[in-house]
Coordinates of C-alpha atoms and ligand atoms in Angstrom, one line a residue:
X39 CA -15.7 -4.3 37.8
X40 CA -16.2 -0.6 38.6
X41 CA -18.0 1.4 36.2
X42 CA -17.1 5.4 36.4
X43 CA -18.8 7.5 35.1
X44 CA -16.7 11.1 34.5
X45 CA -18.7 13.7 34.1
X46 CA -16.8 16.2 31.8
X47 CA -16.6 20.3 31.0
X48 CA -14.1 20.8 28.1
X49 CA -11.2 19.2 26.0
X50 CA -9.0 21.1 28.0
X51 CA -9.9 20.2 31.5
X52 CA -10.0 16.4 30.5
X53 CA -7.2 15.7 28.9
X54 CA -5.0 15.4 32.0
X55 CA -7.4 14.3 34.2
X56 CA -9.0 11.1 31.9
X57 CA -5.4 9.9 31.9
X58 CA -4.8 10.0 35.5
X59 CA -8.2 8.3 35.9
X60 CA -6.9 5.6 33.5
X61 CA -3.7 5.2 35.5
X62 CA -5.1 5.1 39.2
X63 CA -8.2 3.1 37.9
X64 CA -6.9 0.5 35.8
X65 CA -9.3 -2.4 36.0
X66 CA -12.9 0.1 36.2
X67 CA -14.4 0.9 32.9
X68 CA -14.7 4.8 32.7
X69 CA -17.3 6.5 30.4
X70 CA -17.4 10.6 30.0
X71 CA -20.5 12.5 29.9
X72 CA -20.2 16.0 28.0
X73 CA -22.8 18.3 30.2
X74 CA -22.4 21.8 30.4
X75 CA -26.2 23.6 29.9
X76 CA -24.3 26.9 31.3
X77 CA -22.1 27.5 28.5
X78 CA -22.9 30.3 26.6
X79 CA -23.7 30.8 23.8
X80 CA -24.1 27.3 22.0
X81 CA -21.5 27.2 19.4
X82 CA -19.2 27.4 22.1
X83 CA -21.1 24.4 23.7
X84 CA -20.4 23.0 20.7
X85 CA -16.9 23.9 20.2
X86 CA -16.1 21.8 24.2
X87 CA -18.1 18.7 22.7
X88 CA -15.6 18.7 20.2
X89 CA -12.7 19.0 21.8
X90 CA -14.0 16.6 24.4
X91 CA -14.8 14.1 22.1
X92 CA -11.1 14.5 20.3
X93 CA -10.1 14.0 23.7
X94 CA -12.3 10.5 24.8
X95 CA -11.3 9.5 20.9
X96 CA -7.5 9.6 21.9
X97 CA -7.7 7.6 24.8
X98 CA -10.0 5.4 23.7
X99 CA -12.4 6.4 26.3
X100 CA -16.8 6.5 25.1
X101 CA -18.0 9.5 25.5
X102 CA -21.7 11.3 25.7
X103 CA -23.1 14.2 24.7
X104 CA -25.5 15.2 27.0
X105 CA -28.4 18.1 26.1
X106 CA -27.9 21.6 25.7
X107 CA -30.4 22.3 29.1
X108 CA -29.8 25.9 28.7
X109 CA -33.7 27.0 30.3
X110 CA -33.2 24.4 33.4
X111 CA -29.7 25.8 34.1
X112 CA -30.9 29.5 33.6
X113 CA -34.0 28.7 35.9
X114 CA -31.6 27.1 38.5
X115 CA -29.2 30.0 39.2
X116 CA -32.2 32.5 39.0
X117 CA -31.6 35.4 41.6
X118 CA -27.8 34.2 41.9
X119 CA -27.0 36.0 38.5
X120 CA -25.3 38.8 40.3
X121 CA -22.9 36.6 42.3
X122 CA -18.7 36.5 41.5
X123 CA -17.1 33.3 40.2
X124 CA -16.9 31.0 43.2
X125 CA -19.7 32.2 44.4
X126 CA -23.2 30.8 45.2
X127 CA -24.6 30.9 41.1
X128 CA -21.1 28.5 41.0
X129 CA -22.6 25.9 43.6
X130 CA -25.6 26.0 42.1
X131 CA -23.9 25.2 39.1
X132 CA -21.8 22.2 40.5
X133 CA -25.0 20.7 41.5
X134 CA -27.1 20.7 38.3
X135 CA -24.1 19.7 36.2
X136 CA -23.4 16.4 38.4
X137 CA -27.3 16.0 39.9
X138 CA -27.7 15.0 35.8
X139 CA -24.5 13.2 35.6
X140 CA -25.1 11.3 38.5
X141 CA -28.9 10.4 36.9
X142 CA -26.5 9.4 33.7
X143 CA -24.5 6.9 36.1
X144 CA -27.2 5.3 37.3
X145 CA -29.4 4.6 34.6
X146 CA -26.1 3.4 32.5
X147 CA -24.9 1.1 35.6
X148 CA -22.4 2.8 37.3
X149 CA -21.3 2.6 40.4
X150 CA -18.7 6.0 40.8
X151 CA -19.6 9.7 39.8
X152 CA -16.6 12.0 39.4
X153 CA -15.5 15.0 37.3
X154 CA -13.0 16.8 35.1
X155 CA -13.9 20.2 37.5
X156 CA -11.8 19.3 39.9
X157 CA -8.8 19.8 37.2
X158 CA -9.8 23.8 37.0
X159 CA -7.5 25.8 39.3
X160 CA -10.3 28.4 38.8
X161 CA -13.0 25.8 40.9
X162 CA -13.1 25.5 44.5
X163 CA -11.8 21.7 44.6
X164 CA -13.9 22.2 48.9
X165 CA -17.0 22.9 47.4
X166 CA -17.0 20.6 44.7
X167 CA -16.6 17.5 46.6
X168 CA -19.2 19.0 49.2
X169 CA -21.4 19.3 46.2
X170 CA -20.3 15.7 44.2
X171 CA -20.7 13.7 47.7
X172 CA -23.9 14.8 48.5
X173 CA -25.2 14.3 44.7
X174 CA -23.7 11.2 44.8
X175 CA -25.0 9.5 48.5
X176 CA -28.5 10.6 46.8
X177 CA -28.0 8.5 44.0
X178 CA -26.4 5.5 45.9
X179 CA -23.2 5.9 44.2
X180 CA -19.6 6.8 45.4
X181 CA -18.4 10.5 44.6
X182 CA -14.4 10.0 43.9
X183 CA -12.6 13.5 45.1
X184 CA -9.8 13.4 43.5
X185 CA -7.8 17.1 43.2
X186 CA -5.7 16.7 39.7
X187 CA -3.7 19.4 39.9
X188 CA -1.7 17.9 42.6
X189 CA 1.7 17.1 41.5
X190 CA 2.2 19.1 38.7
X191 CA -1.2 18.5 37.1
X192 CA -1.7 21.7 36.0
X193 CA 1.3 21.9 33.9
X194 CA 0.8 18.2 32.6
X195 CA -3.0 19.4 31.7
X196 CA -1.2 22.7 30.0
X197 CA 1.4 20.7 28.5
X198 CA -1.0 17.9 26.9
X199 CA -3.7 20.3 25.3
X200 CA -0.7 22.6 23.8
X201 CA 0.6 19.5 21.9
X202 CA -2.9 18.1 21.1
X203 CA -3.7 21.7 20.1
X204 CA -7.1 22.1 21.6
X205 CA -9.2 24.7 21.9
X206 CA -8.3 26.4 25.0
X207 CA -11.6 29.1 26.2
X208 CA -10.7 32.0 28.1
X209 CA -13.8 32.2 30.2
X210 CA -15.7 30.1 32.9
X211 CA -18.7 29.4 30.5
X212 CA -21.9 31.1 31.7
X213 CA -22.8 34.9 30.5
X214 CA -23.0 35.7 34.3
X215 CA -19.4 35.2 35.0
X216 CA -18.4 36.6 31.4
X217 CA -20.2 39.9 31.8
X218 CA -18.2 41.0 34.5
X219 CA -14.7 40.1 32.8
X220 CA -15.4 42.1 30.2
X221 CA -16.9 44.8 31.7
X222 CA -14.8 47.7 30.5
X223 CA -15.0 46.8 26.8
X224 CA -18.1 47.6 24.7
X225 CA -17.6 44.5 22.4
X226 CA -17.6 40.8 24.0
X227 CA -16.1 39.1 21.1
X228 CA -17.6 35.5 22.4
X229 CA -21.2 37.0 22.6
X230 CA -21.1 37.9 18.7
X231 CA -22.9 36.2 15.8
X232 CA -23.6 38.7 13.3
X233 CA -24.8 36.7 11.0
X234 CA -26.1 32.9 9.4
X235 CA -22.3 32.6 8.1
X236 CA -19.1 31.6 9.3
X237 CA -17.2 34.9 9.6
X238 CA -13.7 35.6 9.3
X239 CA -12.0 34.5 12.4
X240 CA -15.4 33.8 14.4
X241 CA -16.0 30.6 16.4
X242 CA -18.5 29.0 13.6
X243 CA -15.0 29.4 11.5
X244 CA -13.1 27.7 14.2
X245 CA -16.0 25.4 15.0
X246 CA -16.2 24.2 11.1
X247 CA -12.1 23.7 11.4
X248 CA -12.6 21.1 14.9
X249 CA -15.4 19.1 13.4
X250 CA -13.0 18.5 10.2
X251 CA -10.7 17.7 12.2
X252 CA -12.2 15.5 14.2
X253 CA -13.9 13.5 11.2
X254 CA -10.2 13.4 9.7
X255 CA -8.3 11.9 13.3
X256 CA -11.9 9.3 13.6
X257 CA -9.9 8.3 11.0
X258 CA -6.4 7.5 11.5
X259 CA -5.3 11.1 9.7
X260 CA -2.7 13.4 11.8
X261 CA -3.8 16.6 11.7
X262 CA -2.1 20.4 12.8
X263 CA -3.6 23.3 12.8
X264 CA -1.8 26.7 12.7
X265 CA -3.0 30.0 14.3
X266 CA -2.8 33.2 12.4
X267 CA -3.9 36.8 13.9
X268 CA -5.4 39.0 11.8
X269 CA -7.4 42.2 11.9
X270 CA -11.0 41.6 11.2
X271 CA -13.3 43.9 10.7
X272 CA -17.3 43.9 11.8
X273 CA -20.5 45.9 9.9
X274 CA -22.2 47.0 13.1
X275 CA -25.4 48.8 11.0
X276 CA -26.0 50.3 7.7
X277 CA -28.3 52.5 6.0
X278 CA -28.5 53.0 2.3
X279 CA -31.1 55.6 0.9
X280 CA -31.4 56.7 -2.4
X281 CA -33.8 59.6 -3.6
X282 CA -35.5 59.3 0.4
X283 CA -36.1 55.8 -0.2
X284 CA -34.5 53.2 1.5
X285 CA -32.1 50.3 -0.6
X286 CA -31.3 46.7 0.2
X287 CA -27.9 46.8 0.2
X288 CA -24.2 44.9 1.4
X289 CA -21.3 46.6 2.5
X290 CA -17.5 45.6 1.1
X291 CA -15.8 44.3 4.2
X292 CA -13.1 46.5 5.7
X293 CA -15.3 49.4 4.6
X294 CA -14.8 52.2 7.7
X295 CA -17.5 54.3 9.6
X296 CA -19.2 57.4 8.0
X297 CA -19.4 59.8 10.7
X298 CA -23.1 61.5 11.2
X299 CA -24.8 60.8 7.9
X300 CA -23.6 61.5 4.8
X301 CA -25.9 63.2 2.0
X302 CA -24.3 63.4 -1.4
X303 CA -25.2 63.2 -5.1
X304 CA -24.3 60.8 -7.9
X305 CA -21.9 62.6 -9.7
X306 CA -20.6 59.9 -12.0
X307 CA -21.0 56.7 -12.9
X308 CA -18.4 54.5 -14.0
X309 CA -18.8 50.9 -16.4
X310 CA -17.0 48.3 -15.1
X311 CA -16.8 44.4 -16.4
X312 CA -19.1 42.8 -14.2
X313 CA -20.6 46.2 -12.3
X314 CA -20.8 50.1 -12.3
X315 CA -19.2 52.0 -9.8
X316 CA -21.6 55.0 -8.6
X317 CA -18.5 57.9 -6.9
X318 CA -20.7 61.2 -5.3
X319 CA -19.8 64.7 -4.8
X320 CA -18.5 64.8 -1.6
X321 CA -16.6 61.8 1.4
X322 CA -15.1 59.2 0.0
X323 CA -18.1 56.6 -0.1
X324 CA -18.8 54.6 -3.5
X325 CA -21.8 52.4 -4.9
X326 CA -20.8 49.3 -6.4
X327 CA -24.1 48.6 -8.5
X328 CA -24.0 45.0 -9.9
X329 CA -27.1 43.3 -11.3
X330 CA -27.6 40.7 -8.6
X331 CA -27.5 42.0 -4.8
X332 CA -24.6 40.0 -3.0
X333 CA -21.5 40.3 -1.1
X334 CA -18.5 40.3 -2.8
X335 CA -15.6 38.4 -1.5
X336 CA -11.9 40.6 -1.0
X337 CA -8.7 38.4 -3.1
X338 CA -6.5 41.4 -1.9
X339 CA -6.4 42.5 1.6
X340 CA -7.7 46.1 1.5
X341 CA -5.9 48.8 2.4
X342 CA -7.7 51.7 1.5
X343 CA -10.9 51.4 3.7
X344 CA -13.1 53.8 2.4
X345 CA -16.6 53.1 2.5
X346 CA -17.8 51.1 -0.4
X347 CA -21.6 49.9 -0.4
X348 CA -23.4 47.8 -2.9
X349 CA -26.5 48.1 -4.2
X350 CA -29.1 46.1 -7.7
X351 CA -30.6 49.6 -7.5
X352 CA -29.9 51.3 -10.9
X353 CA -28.4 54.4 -10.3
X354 CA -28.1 57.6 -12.1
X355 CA -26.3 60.5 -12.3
X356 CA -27.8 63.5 -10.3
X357 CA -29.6 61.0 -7.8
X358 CA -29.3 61.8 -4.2
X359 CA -28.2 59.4 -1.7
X360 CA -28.3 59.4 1.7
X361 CA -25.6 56.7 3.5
X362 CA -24.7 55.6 7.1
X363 CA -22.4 52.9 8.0
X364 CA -21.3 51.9 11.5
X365 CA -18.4 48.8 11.4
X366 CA -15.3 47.9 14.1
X367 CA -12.2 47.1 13.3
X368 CA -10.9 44.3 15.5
X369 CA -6.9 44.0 15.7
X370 CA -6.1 41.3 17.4
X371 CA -8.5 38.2 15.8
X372 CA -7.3 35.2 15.5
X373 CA -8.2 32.2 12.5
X374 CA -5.9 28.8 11.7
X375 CA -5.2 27.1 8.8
X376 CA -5.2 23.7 9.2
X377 CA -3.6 20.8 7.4
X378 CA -4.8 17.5 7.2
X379 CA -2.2 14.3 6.1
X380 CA 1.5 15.3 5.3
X381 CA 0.6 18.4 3.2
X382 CA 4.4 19.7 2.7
X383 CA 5.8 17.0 1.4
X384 CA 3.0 15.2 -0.5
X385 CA 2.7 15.3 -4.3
X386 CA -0.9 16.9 -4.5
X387 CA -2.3 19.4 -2.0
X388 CA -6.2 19.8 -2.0
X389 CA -7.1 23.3 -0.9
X390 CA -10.4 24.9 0.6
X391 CA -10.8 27.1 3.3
X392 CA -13.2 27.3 6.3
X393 CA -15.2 30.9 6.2
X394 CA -18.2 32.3 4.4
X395 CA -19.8 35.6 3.9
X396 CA -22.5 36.7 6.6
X397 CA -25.2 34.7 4.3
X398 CA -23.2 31.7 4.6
X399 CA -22.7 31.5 1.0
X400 CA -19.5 31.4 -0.9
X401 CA -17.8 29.1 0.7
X402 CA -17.5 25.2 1.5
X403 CA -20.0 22.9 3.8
X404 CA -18.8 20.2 5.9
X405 CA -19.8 17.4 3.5
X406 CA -18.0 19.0 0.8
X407 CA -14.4 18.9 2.7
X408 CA -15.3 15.2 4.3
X409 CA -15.7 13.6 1.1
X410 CA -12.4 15.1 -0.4
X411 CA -11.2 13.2 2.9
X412 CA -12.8 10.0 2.0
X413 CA -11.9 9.4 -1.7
X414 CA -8.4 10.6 -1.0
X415 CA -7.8 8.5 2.3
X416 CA -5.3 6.4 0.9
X417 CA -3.3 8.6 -0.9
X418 CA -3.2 10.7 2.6
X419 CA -2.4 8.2 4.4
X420 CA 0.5 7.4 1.6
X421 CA 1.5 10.5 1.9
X422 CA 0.8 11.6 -2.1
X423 CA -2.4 14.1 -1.0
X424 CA -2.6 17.0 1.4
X425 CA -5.3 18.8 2.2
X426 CA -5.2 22.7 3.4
X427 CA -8.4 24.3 4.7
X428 CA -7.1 27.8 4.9
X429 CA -8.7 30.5 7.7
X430 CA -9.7 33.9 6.6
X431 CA -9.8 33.4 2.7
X432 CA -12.7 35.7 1.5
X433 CA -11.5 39.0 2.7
X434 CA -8.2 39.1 1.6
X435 CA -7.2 35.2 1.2
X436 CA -5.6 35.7 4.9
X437 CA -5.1 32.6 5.9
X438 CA -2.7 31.5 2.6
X439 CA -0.8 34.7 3.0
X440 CA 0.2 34.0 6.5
X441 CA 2.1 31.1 5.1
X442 CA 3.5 32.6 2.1
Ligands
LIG252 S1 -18.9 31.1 36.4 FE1 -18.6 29.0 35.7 S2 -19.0 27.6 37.5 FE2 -19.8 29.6 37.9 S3 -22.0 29.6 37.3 FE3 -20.8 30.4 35.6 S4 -20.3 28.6 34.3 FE4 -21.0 27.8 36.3

């Protein structure tokens, strides 16, 4: 029998092509291998494994993950960083992805290398068989060329992710061939990780939401997710000074720029229940001072945006402060809720939600939301329990508002 062995990019790119495999091949056994060492950065490696193994799970179909080679592929296209999409750095590409692949085939029996590339209308289909032939003959195996967006492909590969609602990137994968799509803009949303957490609307949120579901359709449970746009906000920098010396301090989300640096003095100080509030004499800034530094999460979205810092540093009237806050206000983010079992018509809905605050505290961990899914499985599948994990939840409780 004919083993294949498919080397694969993304969830996207193999969920047509894997099919049409199983169709034209139906008596070779096909096993995927996940290798793409030029995606950057690695929670969007991450993010294609996921949605590649959703994918391989549907159809049945073993797949492996192979290493993150980020220093071999950077070392490979050395001196070709400057080259356009299609270009030489692309070749170069081709060949380390399926020189590895092919090593895969052979040490796992195989006897036919192909790959999921030749679905990308953005890939030369020429230069990848050029490049998978010559890889191949090396390794004694046969290269199959098989160019799946013929017949309508493309629109069955568009057609199948939208209803298995993967994860569809909007860039090649490597920094080289992002840098110059983006080259007007001053942020490059898929180059940020401000911080250890998972962010409102950032891909560790969405990342957290595919491995849940993933874990949840391993086992049987349907699944949706829902897409919500938002407008997140960023802390870019921050300086907090108080009598010339400098504070550990947070900043409430959604708090705007200071322009230049503003110098002020404690004019009041006001008790609150669980903090004092600090207001100066002059901008609209304010000093949350609680007895514990930490960030506090937003159960309103906030409309005012005035610059709000918080400090364990106990202030005084008269002290002078000195306070400088960059942050971005992003309007057209994007975060999903997503809903595991039959949530709207089941008698009990579990709820969590997927972000954290920069520290990654406050919110859930994976284990937390996969055992809720293993000691309710039955009454899922029943249909009694339905579990929500909302987007967007601690700056402003987004993600339930966009339902409500
Ligand atoms: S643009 Fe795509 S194919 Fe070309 S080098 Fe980058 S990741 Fe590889």
């Amino acid at each position: 029998m004919d083993k294949i062995l498919v080397h694969i990019c993304c969830g996207v790119d193999s969920v047509y092509a894997l099919r049409k495999l199983k169709e034209d091949f139906p008596n070779s056994e096909l096993i995927g291998y996940f290798y793409d060492p030029n995606i950057h950065p690695e929670e969007e490696f991450e993010l294609r494994w996921i949605e590649t193994k959703r994918v391989c799970n549907q159809l049945g179909i073993e797949c492996i993950k192979g290493d993150y080679d980020l220093d071999l592929w950077l070392s490979s296209v050395k001196g070709l960083e400057n080259e356009p999409e299609r270009g030489e750095r692309c070749t170069v590409c081709h060949d380390v992805r399926l020189t590895k692949s092919a090593e895969i085939a052979k040490e796992l029996g195989c006897n036919k290398l192909t790959t999921v590339l030749m679905m990308s209308p953005k890939k030369d289909f020429e230069v990848l068989k050029e490049v998978g032939e010559k890889v191949a003959s090396e390794y004694g195996l046969e290269f199959l060329a098989i160019d799946f967006r013929k017949n309508g492909g493309t629109e069955k590969m568009n057609k199948l992710a939208k209803e298995s609602e993967l994860y569809h990137q909007n860039y090649c994968g490597c920094i080289f061939g992002l840098l110059p799509q983006r080259q007007f803009s001053d942020f490059i949303p898929e180059l940020i990780t401000f911080s250890k957490g998972r962010l409102a609307g950032s891909r560790e949120e969405l990342l957290f939401i595919k491995q849940i579901r993933l874990y949840a359709e391993s086992n049987g449970i349907k699944c949706k997710e829902k897409d919500f746009s938002f407008i997140g906000w960023r802390l870019l920098s921050s300086v907090c000074k108080v009598n010339k010396d400098y504070v550990n301090h947070k900043v409430l989300p959604y708090s705007r720029t200071i322009k230049g640096v503003l110098r002020a003095i404690v004019s009041k100080i006001e008790e609150r229940e669980d903090f004092k509030i600090a207001y100066l004499n002059k901008g609209n800034a304010k000093i949350y001072i609680l007895n514990e530094l930490k960030e506090l999460p937003l159960s309103e979205p906030r409309i005012f945006t005035d610059p709000v810092f918080i400090v364990d540093t106990q202030l005084k009237e008269g002290d002078k402060v000195e306070l400088q806050l960059k942050s971005e206000f992003i309007p057209d983010m994007v975060s999903q809720n997503l809903y595991i079992g039959d949530v709207e018509s089941s008698e009990r809905k579990l709820e969590f939600y997927s972000d954290t605050d920069s520290d990654g505290n406050n919110g859930y961990r994976l284990e937390d939301i996969i055992s809720a899914i293993d000691e309710n499985k039955e009454d899922i599948e029943a249909g009694k329990v339905g579990i929500v994990v909302y987007g967007v939840e601690l700056v402003g409780r987004l993600g339930r508002r966009a339902i409500s």
